[in-house]
Amino acid sequence: MTTAIVWFRRDLRLADNPALVAAAGAHERVIPLYIHAPDEEGEWAPGAASRWWLHHSLEALDRGLRRHKGALQVAIAHERAPTGGEGSLEVLRKVIKETGASAVYFNLLYDPAIRKRDAKVRKALEADGLDVASFNANLWCDPWEIATKEDEPYRVFTPFWRNLRTRIDEHAALDEPTPLRLDALKKPVSIDSLGLLPELDWAKGFHEWTPGEEGAQEMLSLFADDAVGHYSEGRDLPARHGTSRLSPHLHFGEISPRQVAERLRAHFARRKNAPDLEPYLRQLGWREFGHHLLWHFPDTPKKNFNKKFDAFKWAKRDAHALRRWKQGKTGIPIVDAGMRELWATGWMHNRVRMLVASLLTKNLRQHWLLGEKWFWDTLVDADLANNAMGWQWVAGSGADAAPYFRIFNPVTQSEKFDPDGAYIRRWVPELRDAPGKLVHAPWEDEAYLKASGYPKPIVDLKATREQALLAYQKSKS
């Protein structure tokens, strides 16, 4: 009887899990193993909000495995393994020795530190005589499968998407393997012992999320039943649930883009006047583009993708301004609403993400790295590829980025996309009773502003826009 280890990482689901399906099909017994090894992710170990999600996602996966009369086996990798090897490698070797497993299966991740770790682990295990197999579970195509006619990685999204779009229907999503015969360790550790939850319960507002495979499918059903039909216009309105809100589920691999596309097509297959799914599929394409960029350009989370931006003169780090930005006390209503939504729920509407990033990097001229790191700690969907791509896009230094002269005006943006101020009124209670357009720019009535208790704007939007443009022009010359 042969036994295989399935090494779970950010593929926390049972359906459409290629590593699990392959292991279950080739071996009599499967050990579903999660190794907690945040130190192996370098400076990009999961932030606080991601750890909260991970805890609940692991519990959900464990419940799914118990339907198969087994359980998720959890182990902790020490930062410095006794033999001087990688922590995860040492754990795998111990499990192999204890169980007699002859193979290790896992799904690929594309973060630079994890790629290096996985390569070392694979080489060592194969030298030990183990069979090692890896699979693509979380993208439509692996990054090395798509290239320009010159065999170069794409740097612009539109031609990338044209290429990818022809391939997204090539493979069907895999069913959950059954029967699934599971094996267990003698002394697995508990999920609670990983210490992922905060000591202070700052995550009370996260109750609207349901981490796990079942929660991902429920969120997709809600999207299919309503928002997808109005996605083109609804996705820009922060007061509405006009987006899929699947980003954290996709990040933790509780659902795959292949499952999402397949389920949406099936949902509307026999309906007349079915909505156009292309705008949403294109957004999933942007997610994929970010992962392909990270694979080909692994320095993008820390360095300007466009090296011309190395000459740009950022303002000196302003701790006071940065603190007000983080706390949602900039005096710019739409920005403060977004930052408060982020702190309360671990998520922020994508349109508002662009606005808060523009204020930080352009009006305040603080380096995009400062915003990237704050989002990394506070977003439940903090994803290295897409977080870096998003911040560099707004700053103007990234691939296919917004032009340097695109500086979002948060007042006109909120008037356009939150016209009655519903989003602002929800997250900025000081302005709940603001009359008319004052909800977007309360400083236009000094008496009202003083009475409301809301702070004055941290910057003059017009003046700082001009200063930013001047700085960009100097860096170009």
Coordinates of C-alpha atoms in Angstrom, one line a residue:
M1 CA 0.0 0.0 0.0
T2 CA 1.5 3.3 -1.0
T3 CA 1.1 6.6 0.8
A4 CA 1.6 10.2 -0.5
I5 CA 1.8 13.5 1.2
V6 CA -0.3 16.4 -0.2
W7 CA 1.5 19.5 1.0
F8 CA -1.2 22.2 1.3
R9 CA -0.2 25.8 1.1
R10 CA -2.4 28.5 -0.5
D11 CA -4.6 25.9 -2.2
L12 CA -7.0 25.4 0.7
R13 CA -9.8 23.5 -1.2
L14 CA -10.7 19.9 -2.1
A15 CA -12.3 20.5 -5.5
D16 CA -10.2 21.5 -8.5
N17 CA -7.1 20.7 -6.6
P18 CA -4.7 19.1 -9.0
A19 CA -2.2 17.9 -6.5
L20 CA -4.9 16.3 -4.3
V21 CA -6.6 14.7 -7.3
A22 CA -3.3 13.2 -8.6
A23 CA -2.2 11.9 -5.3
A24 CA -5.6 10.3 -4.6
G25 CA -5.6 8.7 -8.0
A26 CA -2.1 7.2 -7.7
H27 CA -1.9 6.1 -4.0
E28 CA -4.0 4.1 -1.6
R29 CA -3.5 6.6 1.3
V30 CA -3.1 10.4 1.4
I31 CA -1.7 12.6 4.2
P32 CA -3.2 16.1 3.9
L33 CA -0.4 18.2 5.5
Y34 CA -0.2 21.9 6.2
I35 CA 3.2 23.2 7.4
H36 CA 3.3 26.5 9.1
A37 CA 6.5 28.2 8.0
P38 CA 6.0 32.0 7.8
D39 CA 9.8 32.6 8.2
E40 CA 10.4 31.0 4.9
E41 CA 8.4 33.7 3.2
G42 CA 11.0 36.3 4.1
E43 CA 9.9 39.8 4.7
W44 CA 6.5 39.0 3.0
A45 CA 5.3 36.6 5.7
P46 CA 1.5 37.0 6.0
G47 CA 0.2 40.2 7.7
A48 CA -2.2 40.3 10.6
A49 CA -5.4 40.3 8.5
S50 CA -4.1 37.5 6.3
R51 CA -3.3 35.4 9.4
W52 CA -6.8 35.9 10.7
W53 CA -8.2 34.6 7.4
L54 CA -5.7 31.7 7.2
H55 CA -6.8 30.5 10.7
H56 CA -10.4 30.2 9.6
S57 CA -9.6 28.8 6.2
L58 CA -7.5 26.0 7.7
E59 CA -10.4 25.2 10.0
A60 CA -12.8 25.1 7.0
L61 CA -10.4 22.8 5.1
D62 CA -10.2 20.5 8.2
R63 CA -14.0 20.3 8.3
G64 CA -14.1 19.4 4.6
L65 CA -11.5 16.6 5.2
R66 CA -13.5 15.3 8.1
R67 CA -16.3 14.5 5.7
H68 CA -13.8 11.9 4.3
K69 CA -13.2 10.5 7.8
G70 CA -9.9 12.2 8.2
A71 CA -8.4 15.6 9.2
L72 CA -5.9 18.2 8.2
Q73 CA -2.5 17.3 9.6
V74 CA -0.7 20.4 10.9
A75 CA 3.0 20.9 11.7
I76 CA 5.2 23.8 12.5
A77 CA 8.5 24.4 10.8
H78 CA 11.2 25.9 13.0
E79 CA 13.1 28.9 11.7
R80 CA 16.4 27.1 12.0
A81 CA 16.0 23.4 11.5
P82 CA 18.2 21.1 13.7
T83 CA 20.2 19.9 10.8
G84 CA 20.6 23.3 9.2
G85 CA 18.1 22.5 6.5
E86 CA 14.9 24.3 5.5
G87 CA 12.2 24.0 8.2
S88 CA 9.6 22.7 5.8
L89 CA 12.0 20.2 4.4
E90 CA 12.8 18.8 7.9
V91 CA 9.1 18.5 8.6
L92 CA 8.5 16.6 5.4
R93 CA 11.4 14.3 6.1
K94 CA 10.0 13.5 9.5
V95 CA 6.5 12.8 8.2
I96 CA 8.0 10.6 5.4
K97 CA 10.0 8.7 8.0
E98 CA 6.9 8.2 10.3
T99 CA 4.4 7.3 7.6
G100 CA 6.5 5.6 5.0
A101 CA 5.2 8.0 2.3
S102 CA 6.9 7.6 -1.1
A103 CA 5.7 10.7 -2.8
V104 CA 5.1 14.4 -2.2
Y105 CA 2.5 16.4 -4.2
F106 CA 2.0 20.2 -4.0
N107 CA 0.6 23.0 -6.0
L108 CA 2.8 25.8 -7.2
L109 CA 3.2 29.3 -5.7
Y110 CA 5.0 32.1 -7.5
D111 CA 6.3 34.4 -4.7
P112 CA 10.1 34.7 -5.1
A113 CA 11.0 33.4 -1.6
I114 CA 8.7 30.5 -1.8
R115 CA 9.9 29.6 -5.3
K116 CA 13.5 29.3 -4.0
R117 CA 12.3 27.3 -1.0
D118 CA 10.3 24.9 -3.1
A119 CA 13.2 24.3 -5.5
K120 CA 15.5 23.4 -2.6
V121 CA 12.9 21.1 -1.1
R122 CA 12.2 19.4 -4.3
K123 CA 15.9 18.8 -5.1
A124 CA 16.5 17.4 -1.6
L125 CA 13.5 15.1 -1.6
E126 CA 14.3 13.7 -5.0
A127 CA 17.9 13.1 -3.9
D128 CA 16.3 11.1 -1.0
G129 CA 14.5 8.9 -3.5
L130 CA 11.1 10.5 -3.2
D131 CA 8.7 11.1 -6.1
V132 CA 7.8 14.8 -6.2
A133 CA 5.1 16.3 -8.4
S134 CA 3.9 19.9 -8.6
F135 CA 0.9 21.4 -10.4
N136 CA -0.7 24.7 -11.4
A137 CA -3.8 25.2 -9.2
N138 CA -4.4 28.9 -8.9
L139 CA -3.8 30.4 -12.4
W140 CA -5.2 29.7 -15.8
C141 CA -1.7 29.3 -17.3
D142 CA 1.8 29.1 -15.7
P143 CA 3.9 32.2 -16.3
W144 CA 6.3 30.4 -18.6
E145 CA 3.5 29.3 -20.9
I146 CA 2.6 32.8 -22.3
A147 CA 5.1 35.0 -24.1
T148 CA 5.2 37.6 -26.9
K149 CA 6.2 36.7 -30.5
E150 CA 9.7 37.6 -29.5
D151 CA 9.5 35.1 -26.6
E152 CA 9.5 37.9 -24.1
P153 CA 7.2 38.3 -21.1
Y154 CA 4.3 40.7 -21.6
R155 CA 4.7 44.2 -20.0
V156 CA 1.3 45.5 -21.3
F157 CA -2.0 44.0 -20.2
T158 CA -4.1 44.2 -23.3
P159 CA -2.0 42.0 -25.6
F160 CA -1.4 39.7 -22.6
W161 CA -5.1 39.3 -22.1
R162 CA -5.7 38.6 -25.8
N163 CA -3.3 35.7 -25.6
L164 CA -4.6 34.4 -22.3
R165 CA -8.2 34.7 -23.3
T166 CA -7.8 32.0 -26.0
R167 CA -6.6 29.6 -23.3
I168 CA -8.9 30.0 -20.4
D169 CA -11.3 27.3 -21.6
E170 CA -8.7 24.7 -22.3
H171 CA -9.1 22.7 -19.1
A172 CA -12.2 21.9 -17.1
A173 CA -12.2 22.2 -13.3
L174 CA -11.6 19.0 -11.4
D175 CA -14.1 17.3 -9.1
E176 CA -13.4 16.7 -5.5
P177 CA -11.7 13.3 -5.4
T178 CA -13.7 10.4 -4.0
P179 CA -13.1 8.1 -2.4
L180 CA -10.4 10.0 -0.5
R181 CA -8.6 7.7 1.9
L182 CA -6.7 9.7 4.4
D183 CA -3.9 8.9 6.8
A184 CA -2.8 10.8 10.0
L185 CA 0.3 11.7 12.0
K186 CA 0.8 10.5 15.5
K187 CA 1.2 13.9 17.0
P188 CA -0.1 16.7 14.7
V189 CA -0.4 20.2 16.3
S190 CA -3.7 22.1 16.5
I191 CA -4.6 25.0 14.3
D192 CA -5.0 27.1 17.4
S193 CA -1.4 26.5 18.4
L194 CA -0.2 28.4 15.3
G195 CA -1.2 31.6 17.0
L196 CA -2.7 33.2 13.9
L197 CA -5.6 35.0 15.6
P198 CA -5.0 38.4 17.2
E199 CA -4.7 38.7 21.0
L200 CA -6.9 41.8 20.9
D201 CA -10.1 41.2 19.0
W202 CA -9.7 44.0 16.4
A203 CA -11.2 41.7 13.8
K204 CA -14.8 42.0 15.0
G205 CA -15.8 43.7 11.8
F206 CA -14.5 40.7 9.8
H207 CA -17.8 38.8 10.6
E208 CA -19.1 39.5 7.1
W209 CA -16.5 37.1 5.6
T210 CA -16.8 33.3 5.6
P211 CA -13.3 31.9 4.8
G212 CA -13.1 28.5 3.2
E213 CA -14.2 26.6 0.2
E214 CA -17.8 26.7 1.1
G215 CA -17.7 30.4 1.7
A216 CA -16.1 31.0 -1.6
Q217 CA -18.8 29.2 -3.4
E218 CA -21.5 31.1 -1.5
M219 CA -19.8 34.4 -2.5
L220 CA -19.7 33.3 -6.1
S221 CA -23.4 32.4 -6.0
L222 CA -24.3 35.8 -4.7
F223 CA -22.3 37.5 -7.4
A224 CA -23.8 35.3 -10.1
D225 CA -27.4 36.0 -8.9
D226 CA -27.0 39.7 -8.8
A227 CA -23.9 41.9 -9.3
V228 CA -22.4 40.2 -12.3
G229 CA -25.4 41.4 -14.4
H230 CA -24.5 45.0 -13.7
Y231 CA -20.8 44.5 -13.3
S232 CA -19.6 47.0 -15.9
E233 CA -21.1 50.0 -14.1
G234 CA -21.6 48.5 -10.6
R235 CA -17.9 47.7 -10.0
D236 CA -17.1 51.4 -9.7
L237 CA -19.7 52.2 -7.0
P238 CA -18.3 51.6 -3.5
A239 CA -21.6 51.9 -1.8
R240 CA -22.9 48.8 -3.7
H241 CA -21.7 45.2 -3.6
G242 CA -21.0 45.5 -7.3
T243 CA -17.8 43.3 -7.3
S244 CA -17.4 39.6 -6.7
R245 CA -15.5 40.1 -3.4
L246 CA -13.7 36.8 -4.3
S247 CA -10.2 38.2 -4.0
P248 CA -9.3 36.7 -0.5
H249 CA -10.9 33.4 -1.5
L250 CA -8.7 33.4 -4.7
H251 CA -5.6 34.4 -2.8
F252 CA -5.9 31.5 -0.4
G253 CA -6.9 29.1 -3.1
E254 CA -10.3 28.3 -1.7
I255 CA -11.6 28.7 -5.3
S256 CA -9.8 28.8 -8.6
P257 CA -10.3 31.2 -11.6
R258 CA -11.1 28.1 -13.6
Q259 CA -14.0 27.3 -11.2
V260 CA -15.2 30.8 -11.3
A261 CA -15.4 31.1 -15.0
E262 CA -16.9 27.7 -15.4
R263 CA -19.6 28.3 -12.8
L264 CA -20.6 31.6 -14.3
R265 CA -20.9 30.2 -17.8
A266 CA -23.0 27.3 -16.5
H267 CA -25.2 29.7 -14.5
F268 CA -26.2 31.6 -17.6
A269 CA -26.0 28.9 -20.2
R270 CA -29.7 28.5 -20.8
R271 CA -30.8 32.0 -20.0
K272 CA -32.0 34.6 -22.5
N273 CA -30.3 38.0 -22.2
A274 CA -27.4 36.6 -20.2
P275 CA -25.0 39.3 -19.0
D276 CA -21.7 39.8 -20.7
L277 CA -19.1 38.0 -18.6
E278 CA -16.1 39.5 -20.4
P279 CA -15.6 42.6 -18.2
Y280 CA -15.3 40.4 -15.1
L281 CA -13.2 37.7 -16.8
R282 CA -10.9 40.6 -17.9
Q283 CA -10.5 41.6 -14.2
L284 CA -9.5 38.0 -13.4
G285 CA -7.0 38.4 -16.2
W286 CA -5.5 41.4 -14.4
R287 CA -5.0 39.2 -11.4
E288 CA -3.2 36.7 -13.6
F289 CA -1.1 39.4 -15.2
G290 CA 0.2 40.4 -11.8
H291 CA 1.3 36.8 -11.0
H292 CA 3.1 36.5 -14.4
L293 CA 4.9 39.8 -13.8
L294 CA 6.0 38.7 -10.4
W295 CA 7.4 35.5 -11.8
H296 CA 9.4 37.3 -14.6
F297 CA 10.3 40.3 -12.5
P298 CA 10.6 39.1 -8.9
D299 CA 11.9 42.5 -7.6
T300 CA 8.6 44.3 -8.3
P301 CA 7.4 44.2 -4.7
K302 CA 10.5 46.3 -3.7
K303 CA 11.8 48.1 -6.7
N304 CA 10.3 50.3 -9.5
F305 CA 9.4 48.2 -12.5
N306 CA 10.1 51.3 -14.7
K307 CA 13.7 52.1 -13.8
K308 CA 13.2 55.7 -15.0
F309 CA 11.3 56.2 -11.7
D310 CA 14.5 55.6 -9.7
A311 CA 15.2 59.3 -10.5
F312 CA 11.9 60.5 -9.0
K313 CA 12.3 62.6 -5.9
W314 CA 9.9 61.4 -3.2
A315 CA 9.1 63.7 -0.3
K316 CA 10.8 63.0 3.0
R317 CA 8.9 60.4 5.0
D318 CA 6.2 62.2 6.9
A319 CA 5.2 60.1 9.9
H320 CA 2.4 62.5 10.9
A321 CA 0.8 62.4 7.5
L322 CA 1.3 58.7 7.2
R323 CA -0.5 58.1 10.5
R324 CA -3.4 60.3 9.5
W325 CA -3.7 58.4 6.2
K326 CA -3.6 55.0 8.0
Q327 CA -6.2 56.1 10.5
G328 CA -8.6 57.6 8.0
K329 CA -8.2 61.1 9.3
T330 CA -6.9 62.9 6.2
G331 CA -9.9 65.3 6.0
I332 CA -10.6 63.9 2.5
P333 CA -13.9 62.1 2.9
I334 CA -13.7 59.3 0.2
V335 CA -10.1 58.5 1.3
D336 CA -11.0 58.4 5.0
A337 CA -14.0 56.2 4.2
G338 CA -11.8 53.7 2.4
M339 CA -9.1 53.6 5.1
R340 CA -11.7 53.1 7.8
E341 CA -13.5 50.4 5.7
L342 CA -10.1 48.7 5.4
W343 CA -9.4 48.7 9.2
A344 CA -12.9 47.5 10.0
T345 CA -13.4 44.8 7.5
G346 CA -9.9 43.9 6.1
W347 CA -11.1 44.9 2.6
M348 CA -11.5 48.1 0.5
H349 CA -13.4 48.7 -2.7
N350 CA -11.0 48.7 -5.7
R351 CA -12.0 52.1 -7.0
V352 CA -11.3 53.5 -3.5
R353 CA -8.0 51.7 -3.4
M354 CA -6.8 53.7 -6.3
L355 CA -7.9 57.0 -4.7
V356 CA -6.2 56.4 -1.3
A357 CA -3.1 55.3 -3.2
S358 CA -3.1 58.3 -5.4
L359 CA -3.4 60.7 -2.4
L360 CA -0.5 59.0 -0.7
T361 CA 1.9 58.7 -3.6
K362 CA 1.0 61.9 -5.5
N363 CA -0.5 64.5 -3.3
L364 CA 1.6 63.5 -0.2
R365 CA 4.4 62.2 -2.4
Q366 CA 5.1 59.4 0.0
H367 CA 6.8 56.3 -1.5
W368 CA 4.5 53.6 -2.7
L369 CA 6.4 51.1 -0.6
L370 CA 4.8 52.6 2.5
G371 CA 1.3 52.1 1.2
E372 CA 2.2 48.6 -0.1
K373 CA 3.3 47.5 3.4
W374 CA 0.3 48.9 5.1
F375 CA -2.0 47.1 2.8
W376 CA 0.0 43.9 3.2
D377 CA -0.8 44.0 7.0
T378 CA -4.4 45.1 6.8
L379 CA -5.9 43.4 3.7
V380 CA -7.5 39.9 4.0
D381 CA -6.7 39.6 0.3
A382 CA -3.1 40.8 0.6
D383 CA -1.5 39.2 -2.4
L384 CA 2.2 39.9 -3.2
A385 CA 1.8 40.0 -7.0
N386 CA -1.4 42.1 -7.1
N387 CA -0.5 44.4 -4.1
A388 CA 2.8 45.3 -5.8
M389 CA 1.2 45.7 -9.2
G390 CA -1.6 47.9 -7.9
W391 CA 0.6 50.3 -6.0
Q392 CA 3.1 50.6 -8.8
W393 CA 0.3 51.1 -11.3
V394 CA -1.1 54.1 -9.3
A395 CA 2.3 55.5 -8.6
G396 CA 3.1 55.4 -12.3
S397 CA 6.2 53.2 -11.9
G398 CA 4.7 49.8 -12.8
A399 CA 3.9 47.7 -15.9
D400 CA 1.2 49.3 -18.0
A401 CA 0.9 51.9 -15.3
A402 CA -1.3 55.0 -15.1
P403 CA 0.5 57.9 -16.8
Y404 CA 2.5 60.0 -14.4
F405 CA 0.2 62.9 -14.9
R406 CA -2.9 60.9 -13.8
I407 CA -3.6 62.2 -10.4
F408 CA -7.0 61.3 -9.2
N409 CA -9.1 64.1 -7.7
P410 CA -10.8 62.5 -4.8
V411 CA -13.6 65.0 -4.7
T412 CA -14.7 64.6 -8.3
Q413 CA -14.2 60.9 -8.0
S414 CA -16.5 60.6 -5.0
E415 CA -19.1 62.9 -6.7
K416 CA -19.1 60.6 -9.7
F417 CA -19.0 57.2 -8.0
D418 CA -20.7 57.9 -4.7
P419 CA -23.0 60.7 -5.8
D420 CA -25.3 60.7 -2.7
G421 CA -22.4 60.1 -0.3
A422 CA -23.8 56.8 0.9
Y423 CA -20.4 55.1 1.1
I424 CA -18.9 58.2 2.9
R425 CA -21.8 58.5 5.3
R426 CA -21.4 54.8 6.3
W427 CA -17.8 55.0 7.1
V428 CA -17.4 58.6 8.2
P429 CA -20.1 59.1 10.7
E430 CA -19.0 62.7 11.3
L431 CA -20.4 63.5 7.9
R432 CA -23.6 61.4 8.1
D433 CA -25.8 64.5 8.1
A434 CA -23.7 66.6 5.7
P435 CA -26.0 68.5 3.3
G436 CA -25.7 67.9 -0.4
K437 CA -22.2 68.0 -1.9
L438 CA -20.6 69.0 1.4
V439 CA -20.3 65.3 2.1
H440 CA -17.6 65.3 -0.6
A441 CA -15.8 68.5 0.4
P442 CA -16.9 69.6 3.9
W443 CA -14.2 72.3 4.0
E444 CA -16.2 74.4 1.6
D445 CA -18.3 75.4 4.6
E446 CA -16.0 76.3 7.5
A447 CA -18.9 76.6 10.0
Y448 CA -20.2 73.1 9.1
L449 CA -16.7 71.6 9.2
K450 CA -16.0 73.0 12.7
A451 CA -19.4 71.8 14.0
S452 CA -19.0 68.3 12.5
G453 CA -15.7 67.6 14.3
Y454 CA -14.2 66.4 11.0
P455 CA -10.6 67.4 10.4
K456 CA -9.4 69.9 7.9
P457 CA -7.8 68.5 4.7
I458 CA -4.3 67.2 5.2
V459 CA -3.2 68.9 2.0
D460 CA -4.4 71.4 -0.6
L461 CA -5.4 69.1 -3.4
K462 CA -4.8 71.6 -6.2
A463 CA -1.4 72.8 -4.9
T464 CA -0.1 69.3 -4.2
R465 CA -1.2 68.1 -7.6
E466 CA 0.9 70.9 -9.3
Q467 CA 3.8 70.1 -7.0
A468 CA 3.6 66.4 -8.0
L469 CA 3.5 67.2 -11.7
L470 CA 6.6 69.4 -11.3
A471 CA 8.4 66.7 -9.5
Y472 CA 7.6 64.2 -12.2
Q473 CA 8.7 66.6 -14.9
K474 CA 12.0 67.1 -13.2
S475 CA 12.6 63.4 -12.9
K476 CA 11.9 62.9 -16.6
S477 CA 14.5 65.5 -17.6

